[in-house]
Coordinates of C-alpha atoms in Angstrom, one line a residue:
Chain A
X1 CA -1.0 -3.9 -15.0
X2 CA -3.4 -1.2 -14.9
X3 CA -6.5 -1.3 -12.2
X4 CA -9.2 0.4 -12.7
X5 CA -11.6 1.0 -9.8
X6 CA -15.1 2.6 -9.4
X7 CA -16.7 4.4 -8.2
X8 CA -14.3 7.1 -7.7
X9 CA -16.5 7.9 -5.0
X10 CA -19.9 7.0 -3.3
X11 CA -22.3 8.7 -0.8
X12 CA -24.3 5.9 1.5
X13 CA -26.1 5.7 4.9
X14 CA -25.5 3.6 7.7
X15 CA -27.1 -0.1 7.0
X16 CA -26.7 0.7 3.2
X17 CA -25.1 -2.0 1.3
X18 CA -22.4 -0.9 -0.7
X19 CA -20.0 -2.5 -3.7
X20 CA -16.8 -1.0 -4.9
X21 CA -15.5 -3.2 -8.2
X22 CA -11.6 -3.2 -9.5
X23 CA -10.8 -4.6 -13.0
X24 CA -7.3 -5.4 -14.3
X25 CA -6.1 -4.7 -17.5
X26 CA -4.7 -8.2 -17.6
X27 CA -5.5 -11.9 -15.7
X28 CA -3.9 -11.5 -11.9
X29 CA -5.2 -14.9 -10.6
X30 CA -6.3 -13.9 -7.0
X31 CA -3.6 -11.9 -6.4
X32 CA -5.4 -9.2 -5.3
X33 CA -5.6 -6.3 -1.9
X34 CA -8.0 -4.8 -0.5
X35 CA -7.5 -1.6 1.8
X36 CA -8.9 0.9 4.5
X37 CA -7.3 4.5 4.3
X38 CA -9.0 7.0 7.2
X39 CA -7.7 11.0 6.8
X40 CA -4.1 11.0 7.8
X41 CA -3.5 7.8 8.9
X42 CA -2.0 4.8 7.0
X43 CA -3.8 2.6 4.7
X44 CA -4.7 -0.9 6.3
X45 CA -5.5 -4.5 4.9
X46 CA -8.8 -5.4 4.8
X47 CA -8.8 -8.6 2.5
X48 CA -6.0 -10.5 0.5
X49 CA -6.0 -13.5 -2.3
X50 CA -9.5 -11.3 -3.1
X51 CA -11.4 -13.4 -1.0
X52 CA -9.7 -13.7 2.5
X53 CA -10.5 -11.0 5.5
X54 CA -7.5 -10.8 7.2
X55 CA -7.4 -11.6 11.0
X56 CA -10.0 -8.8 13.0
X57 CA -11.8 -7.4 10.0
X58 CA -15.2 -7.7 11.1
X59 CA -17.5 -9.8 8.7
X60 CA -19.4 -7.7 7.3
X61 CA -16.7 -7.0 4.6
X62 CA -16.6 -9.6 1.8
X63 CA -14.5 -9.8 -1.3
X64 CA -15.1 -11.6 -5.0
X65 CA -13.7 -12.0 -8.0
X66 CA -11.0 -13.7 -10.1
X67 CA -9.2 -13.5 -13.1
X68 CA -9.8 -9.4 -13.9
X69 CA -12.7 -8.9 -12.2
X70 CA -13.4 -7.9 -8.8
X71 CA -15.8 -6.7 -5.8
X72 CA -15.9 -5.7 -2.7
X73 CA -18.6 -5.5 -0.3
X74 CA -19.6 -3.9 3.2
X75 CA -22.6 -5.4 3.8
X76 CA -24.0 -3.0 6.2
X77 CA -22.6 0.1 6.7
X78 CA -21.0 1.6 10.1
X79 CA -20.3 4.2 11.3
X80 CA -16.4 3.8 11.3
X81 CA -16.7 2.3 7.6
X82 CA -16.8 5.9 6.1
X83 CA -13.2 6.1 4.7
X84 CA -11.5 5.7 1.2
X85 CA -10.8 1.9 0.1
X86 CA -8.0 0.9 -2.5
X87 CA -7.4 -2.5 -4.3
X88 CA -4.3 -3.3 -5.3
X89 CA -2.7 -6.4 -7.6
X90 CA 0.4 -8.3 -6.3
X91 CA 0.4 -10.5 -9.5
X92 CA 3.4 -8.6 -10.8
X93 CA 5.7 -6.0 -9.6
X94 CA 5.0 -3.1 -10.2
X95 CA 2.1 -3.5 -7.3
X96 CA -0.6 -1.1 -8.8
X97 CA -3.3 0.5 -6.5
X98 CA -6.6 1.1 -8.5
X99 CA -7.6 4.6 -8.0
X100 CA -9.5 5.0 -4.6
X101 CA -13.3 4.9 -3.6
X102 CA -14.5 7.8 -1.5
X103 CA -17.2 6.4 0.8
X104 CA -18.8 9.4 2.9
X105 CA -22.3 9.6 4.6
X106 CA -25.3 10.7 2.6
Chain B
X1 CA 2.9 -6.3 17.6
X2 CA 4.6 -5.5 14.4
X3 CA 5.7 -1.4 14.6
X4 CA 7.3 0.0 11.4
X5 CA 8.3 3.6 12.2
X6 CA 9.8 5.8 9.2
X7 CA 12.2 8.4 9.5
X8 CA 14.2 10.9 7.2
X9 CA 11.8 12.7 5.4
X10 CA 12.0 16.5 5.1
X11 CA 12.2 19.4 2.9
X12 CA 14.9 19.2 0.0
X13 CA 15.3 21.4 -2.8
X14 CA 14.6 20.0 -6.8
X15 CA 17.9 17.8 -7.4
X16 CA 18.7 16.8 -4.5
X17 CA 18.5 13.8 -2.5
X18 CA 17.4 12.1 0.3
X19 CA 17.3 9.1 2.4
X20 CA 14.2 7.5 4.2
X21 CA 14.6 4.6 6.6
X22 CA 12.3 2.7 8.3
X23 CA 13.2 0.6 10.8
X24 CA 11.0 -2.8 12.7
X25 CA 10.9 -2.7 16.3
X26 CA 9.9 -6.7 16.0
X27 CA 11.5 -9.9 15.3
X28 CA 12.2 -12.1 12.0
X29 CA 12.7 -8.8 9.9
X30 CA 15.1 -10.7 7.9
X31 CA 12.5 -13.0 6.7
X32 CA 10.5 -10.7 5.0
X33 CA 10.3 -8.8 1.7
X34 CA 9.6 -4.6 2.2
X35 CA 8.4 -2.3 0.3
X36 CA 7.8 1.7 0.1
X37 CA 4.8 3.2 -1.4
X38 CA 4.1 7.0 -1.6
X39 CA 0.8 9.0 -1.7
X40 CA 0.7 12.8 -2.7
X41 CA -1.0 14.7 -1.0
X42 CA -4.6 14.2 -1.8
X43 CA -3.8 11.4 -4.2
X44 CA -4.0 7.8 -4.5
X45 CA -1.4 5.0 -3.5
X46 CA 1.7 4.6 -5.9
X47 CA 3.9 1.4 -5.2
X48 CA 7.4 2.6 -5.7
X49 CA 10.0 -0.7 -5.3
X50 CA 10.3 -3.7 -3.3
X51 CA 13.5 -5.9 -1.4
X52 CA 13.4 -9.8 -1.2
X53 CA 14.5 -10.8 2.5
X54 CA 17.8 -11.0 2.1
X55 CA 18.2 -7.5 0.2
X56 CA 19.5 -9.7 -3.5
X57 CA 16.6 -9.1 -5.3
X58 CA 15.0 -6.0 -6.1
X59 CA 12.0 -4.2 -8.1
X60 CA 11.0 -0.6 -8.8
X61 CA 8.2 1.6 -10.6
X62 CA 9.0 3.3 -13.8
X63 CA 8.9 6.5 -11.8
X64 CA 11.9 5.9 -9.8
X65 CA 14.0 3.8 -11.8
X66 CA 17.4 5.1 -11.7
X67 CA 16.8 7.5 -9.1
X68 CA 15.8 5.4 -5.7
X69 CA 17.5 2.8 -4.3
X70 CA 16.1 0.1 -2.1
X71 CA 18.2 -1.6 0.5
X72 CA 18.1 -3.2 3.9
X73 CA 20.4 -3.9 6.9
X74 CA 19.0 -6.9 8.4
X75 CA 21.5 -6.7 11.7
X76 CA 19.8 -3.2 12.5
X77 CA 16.1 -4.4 10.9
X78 CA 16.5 -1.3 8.9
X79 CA 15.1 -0.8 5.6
X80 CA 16.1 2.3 3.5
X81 CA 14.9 4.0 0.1
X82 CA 17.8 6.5 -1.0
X83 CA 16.1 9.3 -3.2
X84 CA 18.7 11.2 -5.2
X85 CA 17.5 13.5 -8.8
X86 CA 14.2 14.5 -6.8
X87 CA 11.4 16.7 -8.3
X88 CA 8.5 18.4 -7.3
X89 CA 6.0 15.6 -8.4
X90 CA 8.1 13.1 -5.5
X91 CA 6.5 15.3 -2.9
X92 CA 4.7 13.1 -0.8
X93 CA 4.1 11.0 2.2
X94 CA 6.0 7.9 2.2
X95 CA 5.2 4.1 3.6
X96 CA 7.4 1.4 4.6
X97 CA 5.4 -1.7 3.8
X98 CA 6.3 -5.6 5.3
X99 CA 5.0 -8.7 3.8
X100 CA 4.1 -11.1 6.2
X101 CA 4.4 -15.0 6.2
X102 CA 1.5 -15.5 3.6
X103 CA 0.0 -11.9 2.9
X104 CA 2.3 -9.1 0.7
X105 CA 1.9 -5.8 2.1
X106 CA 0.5 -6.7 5.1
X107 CA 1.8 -4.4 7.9
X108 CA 2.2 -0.2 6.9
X109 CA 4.3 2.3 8.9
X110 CA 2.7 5.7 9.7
X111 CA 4.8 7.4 6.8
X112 CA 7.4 10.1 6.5
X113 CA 6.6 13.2 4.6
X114 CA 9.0 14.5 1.9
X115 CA 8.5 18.0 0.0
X116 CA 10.9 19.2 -3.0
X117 CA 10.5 22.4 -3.0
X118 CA 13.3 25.6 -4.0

């Protein structure tokens, strides 16, 4: 399953609203990651099932999406939000990662 | 607090092999399927294989088929990834990954850098 993420990358301020999609080159249900990656540290889960912030992710993140289709929000940029962000599917091994979005401060 | 820490990584010439561990410094690692994902340097994520629980099942990327092995030793909460045939392109920093009850991929390690390189 091949997942296809964009933007590749994406300049913002803080307060901006930004949206990072991920499609999947076949149905994956909700089976579907979200992650956090800051500069030489390990990535961490942000949302899971595409919908669900995982326990202490502020609420300002959001997911959406089903089927092949999906988004991710930050609904007002911080500060510490300025990192790179992955999706990945869990539908079927192998896990793929889309790509990576770049977020840095306009 | 879940803690993965891996170990093992290194410099190793093109051919020859290697073996990462990672090991969990909490409870109930018997109960839940691992994994080990890699990132180049500069690059994106790349899944690389996966363990059920009680190390009978396993599944791995084209890229390593035939050249990693996954396994675990529940009684030391130790989960390995045995590299052998290794080329320049497996240069990279490597993740132990643990599911957790409901969530796959839930908890990362801080990784374990490996370079092939003569």
């Amino acid at each position: 399953i091949q997942m296809t993420q964009s933007p590749s990358s994406l300049s913002a301020s803080v307060g901006d609203r930004v949206t990072i999609t991920c499609q999947a080159s076949q149905d994956i249900s909700n089976f579907l990651n979200w992650y956090q990656q800051k500069p030489g540290k390990a990535p961490t889960l942000l949302m899971y099932d595409a919908i669900i912030l995982e326990t202490g992710v502020p609420s300002r993140f959001s997911g959406s999406g089903s089927g092949t289709h999906f988004i991710f929000t930050i609904s007002s940029l911080q500060p510490e939000d300025f990192a790179t962000y992955f999706c990945q599917q869990y539908d079927n091994p192998p896990y793929t990662f889309g790509q990576g979005t770049k977020l840095d401060i306009k | 607090e879940v803690q993965l820490v891996e170990s093992g990584g290194g410099l190793v010439q093109p051919g020859g092999s290697l073996r990462l561990s990672c090991t969990d410094s909490g409870f109930s690692f018997s109960s839940y399927w691992m994994h080990w994902v890699r990132q180049a340097p500069g690059k994106g994520l790349v899944w690389l294989s996966r363990i059920n629980s009680d190390g009978s099942s396993t599944s791995y990327a084209d890229s390593v088929k035939g050249r990693f092995t996954i396994s675990r030793d529940n009684a030391k909460n130790t989960l390995y990834l045995q590299m052998s045939s290794l080329r320049a392109e497996d240069t990279a920093m490597y993740y132990c990954v643990r599911d957790s009850t409901t969530v796959v991929m839930t908890y990362w390690g801080q990784g374990t850098p490996v370079t092939v390189s003569s």
